[in-house]
């Protein structure tokens, strides 16, 4: 192993040290390598933070697109409370993937179903929180899959406590080893830019050279994914999935019973233009189930201080199965502080119910 | 010099796709003009590296509290506690609520990134903007929102938070409270709860990494003598630079 440590913050450099027409100090190559490794392997992202208010069994599907600098996810979940000591059900929790493989690590049986987990009394401030790590090297980089989290009661009370909270976080790397495995590791050979070595062009599959440097820059721009994700249990029978029954255009998406429109706020990533403030390109991914009807999900995105833009996504007749649709969604960067708000509306084309279990927005720069 | 580096332009300049047909030739020095664009692009990505942290619908209907004491009732270890009498809510405002599920939600764990520069030159975790959306009953008279970052998994009531902020909802009905959490204190990787597993094995590198790990807690204090049902509708949190 001939790796080097991943910086935990950017490594600053001054542009005025670079004079046009003159050769660049070889030391600068090390700066690029450090900075790109920070962006690819340390500045990694939360995937989902979801709150549930349900009881009993759950199957929750979380969209995930593995970036090149992540090999492990940290999964933490919290159980709902039992009403009293008589409903402190034993349960299991497992994780699989819709495509590729994921393998629990250091999980004490909390992710592979081998441990029976138990909730706590609602009267206690302490909570029943379980965590484990998930090896995601069996997932293809750049391909969106569903991570499938299954919670099941195994004893005492089948309608007892369920999931309360689920968190999935990408874990940064401590070091990288592009020399040993340039195909799977990010970064460049650390001594590539040593002035005693020849400067080489190289290619994307080797561990050094300008071509690989530009390839890493492109990965940092387009393959490190940002997530805005709402998930609930994928179930049409227990009432956990969000249910669209309205037929009037512009009806608030039924996140819960209070009827208040949820308006979420965040910050978009500004990349390209300075004049017209080109929006961040993302892909919205929706998992749903309906029969004999179509549904429209409208994303109302408003830059702070600007005007709303609607993006309608069609959810066609799924013939009583769970289906996935994707569409491009642009997040404006023109708002104050590059901030924007997003809310959802939904309506069916006729009488019936459309169940929705996942609304995931994932950055998708080409 | 800013920690995130200088930029020639406040945008990313796209370059041709990396390939073996790259015009750079083996053995030739890289010219400074190309180097400036490389630097600027990398620094721009660092400038735009702030992350969305939380977007979640709320848990909906809350327990109705008609007094401050009711907020702390029926919690083992905290029964009959009146923080006002004990002075906690003044001296230690993060103990104004119990941070149980009727008064708060925890999100995370998060791996926080300590690249926000302080005036001293040291760095700390990035500022975090938090929004709590609620539907508040008309008879609620005390209506506060709280946000905190802790570096352990204990709630802020038991573990003084690294970051803390509070505000008051502007009224009743559909309301949104906004809090920005900003640190003036540096942070290092020593303020963690332990290394995280980062690789399946040690073949290509260390299987564990130390990071600044913690939780974001978002809480509320809603009560009134004749109050009825209130709801927590949604949460948002995201990193910013200021």
XYZ file of N, CA and C in Angstrom, chain A residues 47-292:
738
model
N -27.142 11.280 2.776
C -28.002 10.725 1.721
C -29.468 10.931 2.071
N -29.823 10.675 3.313
C -31.218 10.880 3.712
C -31.280 11.079 5.225
N -32.214 11.891 5.673
C -32.574 12.017 7.084
C -34.092 12.065 7.115
N -34.701 10.972 7.504
C -36.160 10.866 7.408
C -36.774 10.594 8.772
N -37.924 11.213 9.011
C -38.712 10.982 10.217
C -39.969 10.205 9.820
N -40.292 9.176 10.571
C -41.512 8.414 10.330
C -42.401 8.540 11.564
N -43.645 8.266 11.386
C -44.537 8.296 12.545
C -45.474 7.113 12.470
N -44.888 5.975 12.152
C -45.691 4.801 11.838
C -45.363 3.664 12.800
N -46.210 2.677 12.801
C -45.952 1.501 13.609
C -45.918 0.277 12.714
N -45.452 -0.847 13.277
C -45.445 -2.093 12.529
C -44.314 -2.182 11.527
N -44.470 -3.091 10.551
C -43.413 -3.374 9.592
C -43.254 -2.237 8.587
N -42.044 -2.093 8.113
C -41.750 -1.075 7.115
C -40.803 -1.622 6.067
N -40.982 -1.175 4.833
C -39.936 -1.296 3.823
C -39.724 0.100 3.255
N -38.549 0.632 3.486
C -38.235 1.994 3.048
C -37.159 1.914 1.984
N -37.387 2.566 0.847
C -36.411 2.548 -0.239
C -35.803 3.935 -0.401
N -34.479 3.972 -0.291
C -33.723 5.227 -0.350
C -32.893 5.231 -1.621
N -33.047 6.278 -2.427
C -32.261 6.370 -3.668
C -30.812 6.700 -3.333
N -29.894 6.022 -4.022
C -28.478 6.285 -3.777
C -27.684 6.103 -5.056
N -26.799 7.054 -5.313
C -25.910 7.006 -6.471
C -24.486 7.148 -5.943
N -23.773 6.050 -5.927
C -22.452 6.035 -5.293
C -21.449 6.892 -6.062
N -20.769 7.814 -5.374
C -19.704 8.581 -6.015
C -18.387 7.808 -5.946
N -17.345 8.242 -6.688
C -16.108 7.440 -6.757
C -15.298 7.431 -5.464
N -15.525 8.394 -4.557
C -14.692 8.476 -3.363
C -15.336 7.927 -2.110
N -16.375 7.124 -2.238
C -17.073 6.583 -1.076
C -17.133 5.063 -1.164
N -16.769 4.392 -0.064
C -16.834 2.930 -0.024
C -17.761 2.413 1.074
N -18.083 3.282 2.037
C -18.883 2.842 3.186
C -19.925 3.913 3.526
N -21.121 3.458 3.889
C -22.165 4.343 4.408
C -22.351 4.064 5.898
N -22.650 5.111 6.647
C -23.051 4.958 8.045
C -24.574 5.017 8.094
N -25.183 3.965 8.631
C -26.642 3.888 8.739
C -27.019 3.946 10.214
N -27.913 4.837 10.557
C -28.417 4.895 11.928
C -29.936 4.960 11.888
N -30.582 4.169 12.737
C -32.036 4.237 12.805
C -32.484 4.219 14.254
N -33.658 4.762 14.440
C -34.221 4.932 15.784
C -35.614 4.323 15.754
N -35.953 3.581 16.782
C -37.258 2.929 16.806
C -38.301 3.822 17.449
N -39.529 3.638 17.014
C -40.646 4.307 17.667
C -40.817 3.728 19.066
N -41.468 4.473 19.939
C -41.703 3.995 21.299
C -42.872 3.030 21.354
N -42.790 2.097 22.293
C -43.969 1.326 22.628
C -44.865 2.165 23.523
N -46.163 1.909 23.469
C -47.079 2.673 24.308
C -46.825 2.387 25.781
N -46.480 1.162 26.097
C -46.138 0.807 27.465
C -45.262 -0.441 27.417
N -44.914 -0.958 28.574
C -43.980 -2.091 28.626
C -44.506 -3.315 27.875
N -45.829 -3.450 27.733
C -46.385 -4.642 27.101
C -46.183 -4.645 25.590
N -45.798 -3.521 25.024
C -45.638 -3.481 23.572
C -44.181 -3.253 23.167
N -43.269 -3.690 24.019
C -41.859 -3.526 23.684
C -41.433 -4.669 22.772
N -41.836 -4.569 21.504
C -41.668 -5.678 20.576
C -40.227 -5.894 20.192
N -39.898 -7.156 19.918
C -38.615 -7.498 19.331
C -38.752 -7.391 17.819
N -37.711 -6.902 17.186
C -37.778 -6.638 15.755
C -36.444 -6.972 15.106
N -36.443 -6.976 13.761
C -35.192 -7.098 13.011
C -35.136 -6.011 11.952
N -33.925 -5.745 11.493
C -33.714 -4.689 10.516
C -32.672 -5.184 9.525
N -32.983 -5.106 8.234
C -32.047 -5.573 7.213
C -31.912 -4.537 6.102
N -30.798 -4.624 5.383
C -30.537 -3.718 4.262
C -30.112 -4.534 3.051
N -30.719 -4.254 1.906
C -30.299 -4.831 0.635
C -30.296 -3.714 -0.407
N -29.937 -4.058 -1.634
C -29.938 -3.072 -2.718
C -30.720 -3.625 -3.898
N -31.353 -2.719 -4.657
C -32.155 -3.158 -5.809
C -31.269 -3.666 -6.931
N -30.025 -3.235 -6.975
C -29.067 -3.699 -7.977
C -27.675 -3.603 -7.361
N -26.843 -4.616 -7.578
C -25.544 -4.636 -6.918
C -25.690 -5.190 -5.509
N -24.599 -5.132 -4.756
C -24.618 -5.701 -3.410
C -24.169 -4.686 -2.370
N -24.735 -4.804 -1.183
C -24.279 -4.032 -0.023
C -24.051 -5.027 1.106
N -23.000 -4.791 1.893
C -22.619 -5.743 2.933
C -22.444 -5.027 4.262
N -23.186 -5.413 5.294
C -23.010 -4.785 6.604
C -21.606 -5.024 7.170
N -21.076 -3.989 7.844
C -19.761 -4.059 8.512
C -19.945 -3.535 9.930
N -19.313 -4.150 10.891
C -19.331 -3.640 12.272
C -20.747 -3.283 12.706
N -21.727 -4.127 12.416
C -23.113 -3.732 12.636
C -23.753 -4.411 13.836
N -23.052 -5.332 14.485
C -23.606 -6.046 15.641
C -24.953 -6.697 15.343
N -25.188 -6.999 14.097
C -26.457 -7.618 13.710
C -27.586 -6.627 13.503
N -27.285 -5.327 13.615
C -28.340 -4.318 13.508
C -28.736 -4.018 12.063
N -27.927 -4.446 11.083
C -28.255 -4.189 9.681
C -28.500 -5.467 8.889
N -28.096 -6.621 9.422
C -28.246 -7.850 8.636
C -29.351 -8.757 9.155
N -30.137 -8.292 10.119
C -31.273 -9.061 10.607
C -30.927 -10.127 11.610
N -29.650 -10.267 11.970
C -29.267 -11.355 12.875
C -29.502 -11.003 14.342
N -29.675 -9.732 14.648
C -29.947 -9.335 16.036
C -31.416 -8.945 16.174
N -32.009 -9.377 17.284
C -33.377 -8.935 17.576
C -33.273 -7.643 18.382
N -33.798 -6.596 17.830
C -33.685 -5.276 18.448
C -34.982 -4.944 19.171
N -34.871 -4.097 20.167
C -36.033 -3.831 21.012
C -36.175 -2.339 21.244
N -37.403 -1.883 21.226
C -37.666 -0.484 21.466
C -37.671 -0.186 22.954
N -37.777 1.081 23.268
C -37.752 1.500 24.656
C -39.105 2.103 25.025
N -39.299 2.358 26.304
C -40.537 2.962 26.757
C -40.595 4.424 26.353
N -41.778 4.898 26.031
C -41.939 6.299 25.629
C -41.634 7.249 26.770
N -41.599 6.737 27.987
C -41.384 7.619 29.132
C -39.911 7.930 29.353
N -39.042 7.263 28.633
C -37.614 7.458 28.867
C -37.037 8.462 27.877
N -36.131 9.300 28.384
C -35.474 10.255 27.505
C -34.497 9.547 26.580
N -33.929 8.431 27.068
C -33.041 7.644 26.217
C -33.842 7.031 25.077
N -33.196 6.845 23.961
C -33.899 6.331 22.802
C -33.245 5.045 22.323
N -34.012 4.243 21.612
C -33.474 3.012 21.053
C -32.863 3.337 19.704
N -31.557 3.563 19.698
C -30.840 3.966 18.493
C -29.826 2.890 18.131
N -29.821 2.492 16.852
C -28.929 1.437 16.382
C -28.168 1.957 15.169
N -26.920 1.505 15.041
C -26.138 1.951 13.895
C -25.228 0.845 13.413
N -24.840 0.972 12.164
C -23.889 0.043 11.570
C -23.361 0.655 10.291
N -22.350 0.009 9.742
C -21.733 0.502 8.512
C -22.084 -0.446 7.368
N -22.119 0.116 6.174
C -22.536 -0.646 5.011
C -21.468 -0.514 3.923
N -20.886 -1.630 3.534
C -19.929 -1.650 2.423
C -20.714 -1.493 1.118
N -20.437 -0.405 0.388
C -21.175 -0.158 -0.862
C -20.269 -0.292 -2.085
N -19.120 -0.953 -1.929
C -18.234 -1.118 -3.081
C -18.846 -2.066 -4.121
N -19.903 -2.759 -3.752
C -20.602 -3.614 -4.707
C -21.638 -2.873 -5.524
N -21.723 -1.553 -5.370
C -22.629 -0.736 -6.178
C -21.828 -0.041 -7.277
N -22.414 0.076 -8.438
C -21.738 0.709 -9.567
C -21.704 2.221 -9.391
N -20.503 2.801 -9.489
C -20.370 4.259 -9.388
C -21.181 4.917 -10.503
N -21.967 5.914 -10.138
C -22.717 6.675 -11.138
C -24.072 6.106 -11.491
N -24.482 5.012 -10.862
C -25.786 4.407 -11.152
C -26.695 4.535 -9.929
N -27.877 5.074 -10.120
C -28.811 5.222 -9.008
C -29.523 3.903 -8.734
N -29.483 3.482 -7.476
C -30.184 2.268 -7.054
C -31.033 2.602 -5.831
N -31.873 1.669 -5.441
C -32.598 1.800 -4.184
C -31.889 0.987 -3.107
N -31.561 1.615 -1.983
C -31.170 0.881 -0.786
C -32.472 0.521 -0.077
N -32.662 -0.773 0.196
C -33.949 -1.241 0.712
C -33.794 -1.584 2.188
N -34.422 -0.816 3.052
C -34.355 -1.006 4.493
C -35.660 -1.663 4.948
N -35.533 -2.810 5.587
C -36.722 -3.557 5.991
C -36.730 -3.755 7.504
N -37.773 -3.246 8.119
C -37.977 -3.407 9.561
C -39.140 -4.361 9.755
N -38.958 -5.379 10.585
C -40.032 -6.349 10.795
C -40.163 -6.680 12.277
N -41.389 -6.724 12.764
C -41.638 -7.215 14.118
C -41.530 -8.727 14.113
N -40.933 -9.287 15.156
C -40.811 -10.740 15.201
C -41.523 -11.360 16.404
N -41.950 -10.557 17.330
C -42.591 -11.172 18.486
C -43.473 -10.174 19.211
N -44.275 -10.657 20.080
C -45.097 -9.941 21.045
C -46.238 -9.169 20.400
N -45.946 -8.203 19.568
C -47.024 -7.345 19.089
C -46.751 -6.962 17.634
N -47.375 -7.649 16.685
C -47.074 -7.367 15.284
C -47.455 -5.955 14.865
N -48.301 -5.292 15.597
C -48.652 -3.916 15.248
C -47.954 -2.921 16.161
N -46.903 -3.391 16.783
C -46.226 -2.567 17.773
C -45.314 -1.524 17.164
N -44.339 -1.085 17.932
C -43.478 0.024 17.513
C -42.812 -0.244 16.174
N -42.595 0.806 15.448
C -41.924 0.705 14.160
C -40.735 1.626 14.117
N -40.398 2.056 12.907
C -39.281 2.974 12.748
C -39.710 4.391 13.100
N -38.806 5.140 13.699
C -39.077 6.550 13.952
C -38.199 7.443 13.082
N -36.955 7.041 12.874
C -36.015 7.903 12.153
C -34.992 7.039 11.432
N -34.581 7.483 10.249
C -33.544 6.788 9.483
C -32.564 7.821 8.947
N -31.275 7.560 9.156
C -30.232 8.451 8.660
C -29.201 7.619 7.898
N -28.816 8.105 6.730
C -27.768 7.455 5.947
C -26.753 8.531 5.559
N -25.488 8.264 5.846
C -24.431 9.252 5.625
C -23.241 8.595 4.938
N -22.700 9.261 3.930
C -21.469 8.775 3.315
C -20.296 9.018 4.270
N -19.405 8.035 4.361
C -18.245 8.160 5.248
C -17.026 8.550 4.409
N -16.306 9.601 4.801
C -15.114 9.989 4.050
C -13.999 8.972 4.210
N -13.057 9.002 3.301
C -11.903 8.106 3.382
C -10.777 8.757 4.187
N -9.989 7.931 4.881
C -8.830 8.437 5.608
C -7.660 8.677 4.669
N -7.502 7.790 3.702
C -6.412 7.934 2.743
C -6.824 7.264 1.439
N -6.061 7.532 0.403
C -6.340 6.926 -0.904
C -5.045 6.342 -1.456
N -5.182 5.359 -2.342
C -4.023 4.640 -2.891
C -4.151 4.485 -4.399
N -4.066 5.587 -5.144
C -4.231 5.481 -6.599
C -3.114 4.689 -7.274
N -1.955 4.581 -6.615
C -0.868 3.808 -7.223
C -1.218 2.324 -7.222
N -1.787 1.862 -6.114
C -2.091 0.438 -5.990
C -3.303 0.029 -6.811
N -4.267 0.913 -6.951
C -5.469 0.567 -7.705
C -6.039 1.818 -8.358
N -5.424 2.240 -9.463
C -5.890 3.486 -10.095
C -7.319 3.397 -10.611
N -7.819 2.196 -10.850
C -9.161 2.072 -11.405
C -10.240 2.402 -10.385
N -10.018 2.052 -9.118
C -11.069 2.255 -8.121
C -10.763 3.385 -7.142
N -9.497 3.781 -7.019
C -9.137 4.829 -6.066
C -9.172 6.198 -6.747
N -9.504 7.238 -5.975
C -9.470 8.599 -6.516
C -8.104 9.221 -6.225
N -7.815 10.356 -6.874
C -6.564 11.055 -6.661
C -5.490 10.616 -7.646
N -4.314 11.192 -7.469
C -3.179 10.885 -8.317
C -2.017 10.426 -7.447
N -1.049 9.804 -8.076
C 0.148 9.434 -7.337
C 0.729 10.685 -6.683
N 1.018 10.578 -5.397
C 1.407 11.759 -4.642
C 2.680 12.420 -5.131
N 3.609 11.668 -5.684
C 4.880 12.250 -6.112
C 4.886 12.523 -7.615
N 3.720 12.480 -8.212
C 3.642 12.712 -9.657
C 4.288 14.043 -10.045
N 4.060 15.041 -9.222
C 4.520 16.371 -9.581
C 5.904 16.684 -9.022
N 6.608 15.677 -8.521
C 7.973 15.908 -8.025
C 8.842 16.433 -9.170
N 9.589 17.549 -8.942
C 10.365 18.138 -10.033
C 11.449 17.227 -10.586
N 11.814 16.173 -9.873
C 12.840 15.262 -10.385
C 12.273 14.263 -11.374
N 10.934 14.269 -11.501
C 10.292 13.309 -12.409
C 9.877 14.017 -13.687
N 9.775 13.252 -14.757
C 9.283 13.818 -16.006
C 7.790 14.115 -15.863
N 7.384 15.188 -16.464
C 5.956 15.507 -16.467
C 5.310 14.706 -17.584
N 4.312 13.927 -17.238
C 3.708 13.050 -18.237
C 2.256 13.435 -18.472
N 1.820 13.142 -19.670
C 0.428 13.348 -20.050
C -0.447 12.283 -19.396
N -0.052 11.027 -19.548
C -0.774 9.923 -18.922
C -2.136 9.679 -19.542
N -2.939 8.857 -18.888
C -4.319 8.637 -19.319
C -5.175 8.392 -18.089
N -6.477 8.248 -18.278
C -7.388 8.184 -17.140
C -7.213 6.926 -16.307
N -6.632 5.875 -16.900
C -6.543 4.603 -16.168
C -5.248 4.458 -15.393
N -4.294 5.366 -15.579
C -3.053 5.277 -14.818
C -3.142 6.202 -13.605
N -2.109 6.153 -12.774
C -2.191 6.861 -11.500
C -1.596 8.255 -11.534
N -1.211 8.744 -12.706
C -0.572 10.053 -12.763
C -0.824 10.687 -14.121
N -0.459 11.942 -14.246
C -0.552 12.626 -15.525
C -1.695 13.637 -15.578
N -1.563 14.530 -16.561
C -2.550 15.595 -16.672
C -3.927 15.086 -17.085
N -3.943 14.015 -17.905
C -5.249 13.488 -18.318
C -6.016 12.979 -17.096
N -5.309 12.285 -16.215
C -5.982 11.822 -14.994
C -6.371 13.013 -14.114
N -5.530 14.037 -14.067
C -5.857 15.223 -13.276
C -7.177 15.841 -13.757
N -7.303 16.004 -15.078
C -8.542 16.567 -15.612
C -9.719 15.621 -15.366
N -9.469 14.323 -15.425
C -10.551 13.363 -15.166
C -11.034 13.478 -13.719
N -10.077 13.655 -12.767
C -10.470 13.804 -11.360
C -11.258 15.098 -11.151
N -10.846 16.158 -11.839
C -11.579 17.418 -11.750
C -13.010 17.228 -12.243
N -13.155 16.495 -13.323
C -14.499 16.235 -13.850
C -15.331 15.397 -12.880
N -14.708 14.436 -12.223
C -15.437 13.625 -11.241
C -15.896 14.496 -10.063
N -15.017 15.401 -9.613
C -15.383 16.267 -8.485
C -16.547 17.186 -8.861
N -16.625 17.562 -10.125
C -17.708 18.439 -10.571
C -19.022 17.684 -10.747
N -18.932 16.466 -11.329
C -20.169 15.832 -11.782
C -20.548 14.549 -11.054
N -19.632 13.924 -10.323
C -19.984 12.622 -9.736
C -20.100 12.634 -8.217
N -19.869 13.787 -7.580
C -20.140 13.906 -6.142
C -21.583 14.381 -6.029
N -22.448 13.540 -5.496
C -23.895 13.800 -5.560
C -24.399 14.490 -4.310
N -25.331 15.417 -4.511
C -26.033 16.089 -3.417
C -27.473 15.574 -3.404
N -28.017 15.432 -2.209
C -29.336 14.796 -2.075
C -30.332 15.705 -1.352
N -31.556 15.730 -1.883
C -32.720 16.237 -1.167
C -33.739 15.095 -1.290
N -34.045 14.434 -0.196
C -34.777 13.177 -0.330
C -35.815 13.014 0.777
N -37.038 12.643 0.361
C -38.123 12.369 1.290
C -38.577 10.932 1.032
N -38.618 10.117 2.070
C -39.015 8.722 1.895
C -39.990 8.318 2.998
N -40.825 7.347 2.682
C -41.689 6.729 3.676
C -41.848 5.260 3.297
N -42.622 4.533 4.068
C -42.729 3.101 3.847
C -43.463 2.811 2.537
N -42.935 1.827 1.797
C -43.518 1.472 0.508
C -44.594 0.410 0.732
N -45.798 0.870 0.984
C -46.850 -0.036 1.415
C -48.199 0.595 1.088
N -49.037 -0.125 0.338
C -50.346 0.422 -0.020
C -51.439 0.013 0.955
N -51.129 -0.862 1.909
C -52.193 -1.418 2.756
C -52.255 -0.807 4.150
N -51.150 -0.329 4.662
C -51.132 0.134 6.047
C -51.282 1.640 6.192
N -51.312 2.348 5.092
C -51.512 3.780 5.194
C -50.253 4.577 5.422
N -49.080 3.917 5.316
C -47.841 4.643 5.558
C -47.441 5.501 4.354
N -47.602 4.956 3.134
C -47.203 5.716 1.951
C -48.079 6.966 1.828
N -47.495 8.022 1.260
C -48.279 9.236 1.046
C -49.329 8.963 -0.030
N -50.570 9.411 0.226
C -51.689 9.055 -0.642
C -52.230 10.283 -1.348
N -52.190 10.250 -2.664
C -52.758 11.333 -3.471
C -54.150 10.887 -3.904
N -55.157 11.645 -3.511
C -56.532 11.327 -3.923
C -57.195 12.505 -4.631
N -56.612 13.683 -4.543
C -57.221 14.874 -5.134
C -57.168 14.811 -6.659
N -58.092 15.484 -7.290
C -58.072 15.592 -8.750
C -57.927 17.047 -9.196
N -57.929 17.954 -8.255
C -57.814 19.371 -8.598
C -56.345 19.761 -8.736
N -56.002 20.360 -9.878
C -54.618 20.784 -10.101
C -54.175 21.754 -9.011
N -52.945 21.600 -8.570
C -52.396 22.511 -7.575
C -52.648 22.109 -6.143
N -53.224 20.914 -5.907
C -53.485 20.468 -4.547
C -52.173 20.162 -3.821
N -52.077 20.597 -2.563
C -50.870 20.371 -1.764
C -50.577 18.876 -1.646
N -49.313 18.486 -1.815
C -48.923 17.082 -1.678
C -49.190 16.622 -0.243
N -49.809 15.455 -0.070
C -50.290 15.047 1.268
C -49.204 14.445 2.157
N -48.212 15.272 2.552
C -47.177 14.758 3.454
C -47.773 14.320 4.791
N -48.798 15.038 5.309
C -49.416 14.615 6.568
C -50.763 15.291 6.740
N -51.333 15.105 7.895
C -52.732 15.460 8.098
C -52.977 16.933 8.391
N -51.967 17.716 8.713
C -52.254 19.096 9.100
C -52.730 19.925 7.926
N -52.417 19.484 6.695
C -52.892 20.199 5.520
C -52.035 21.385 5.134
N -51.075 21.744 5.973
C -50.200 22.863 5.651
C -49.221 22.439 4.568
N -49.035 23.298 3.559
C -48.073 22.987 2.505
C -46.661 23.006 3.078
N -45.895 21.929 2.841
C -44.508 21.891 3.286
C -43.666 22.715 2.330
N -42.940 23.652 2.861
C -42.042 24.458 2.043
C -40.623 24.238 2.570
N -39.846 23.496 1.819
C -38.481 23.194 2.241
C -37.526 24.198 1.605
N -36.431 24.438 2.307
C -35.489 25.456 1.828
C -34.082 24.871 1.799
N -33.285 25.300 0.839
C -31.907 24.829 0.761
C -31.097 25.778 -0.116
N -29.896 25.357 -0.449
C -28.979 26.173 -1.238
C -28.536 25.371 -2.454
N -28.633 25.979 -3.634
C -28.220 25.298 -4.858
C -26.737 25.537 -5.119
N -26.151 24.663 -5.922
C -24.737 24.800 -6.270
C -24.612 25.547 -7.589
N -23.884 26.647 -7.570
C -23.703 27.466 -8.769
C -22.388 27.073 -9.427
N -22.466 26.672 -10.676
C -21.230 26.257 -11.342
C -20.787 27.181 -12.467
N -21.633 27.398 -13.453
C -21.069 27.819 -14.726
C -21.097 29.318 -15.027
N -22.238 29.917 -15.094
C -22.280 31.276 -15.624
C -22.421 32.292 -14.512
N -21.924 33.496 -14.759
C -22.040 34.548 -13.763
C -23.166 35.517 -14.082
N -23.582 35.599 -15.337
C -24.573 36.600 -15.709
C -25.999 36.088 -15.500
N -26.351 34.985 -16.123
C -27.722 34.495 -16.004
C -27.877 33.481 -14.878
N -26.777 33.181 -14.138
C -26.850 32.267 -13.001
C -27.508 30.947 -13.390
N -26.807 30.167 -14.158
C -27.327 28.878 -14.619
C -27.713 27.996 -13.430
N -28.865 27.356 -13.483
C -29.315 26.544 -12.343
C -28.506 25.262 -12.187
N -28.636 24.664 -10.997
C -28.045 23.347 -10.746
C -28.925 22.294 -11.404
N -28.278 21.382 -12.128
C -29.037 20.331 -12.813
C -29.168 19.126 -11.886
N -30.400 18.705 -11.661
C -30.633 17.527 -10.828
C -31.597 16.581 -11.529
N -31.686 15.397 -10.989
C -32.697 14.442 -11.447
C -33.656 14.183 -10.287
N -34.944 14.350 -10.550
C -35.943 13.988 -9.538
C -36.412 12.573 -9.830
N -36.497 11.765 -8.777
C -36.826 10.341 -8.903
C -37.986 10.054 -7.955
N -39.043 9.490 -8.487
C -40.248 9.250 -7.684
C -40.640 7.788 -7.781
N -40.884 7.179 -6.635
C -41.435 5.821 -6.618
C -42.907 5.923 -6.213
N -43.769 5.228 -6.965
C -45.201 5.395 -6.753
C -45.930 4.132 -7.184
N -47.210 4.098 -6.866
C -48.061 2.956 -7.216
C -49.467 3.490 -7.450
N -50.043 3.179 -8.592
C -51.459 3.505 -8.820
C -52.030 2.507 -9.824
N -53.296 2.657 -10.094
C -53.938 1.715 -10.998
C -55.066 2.415 -11.743
N -54.993 2.377 -13.055
C -56.083 2.892 -13.874
C -56.146 4.398 -13.986
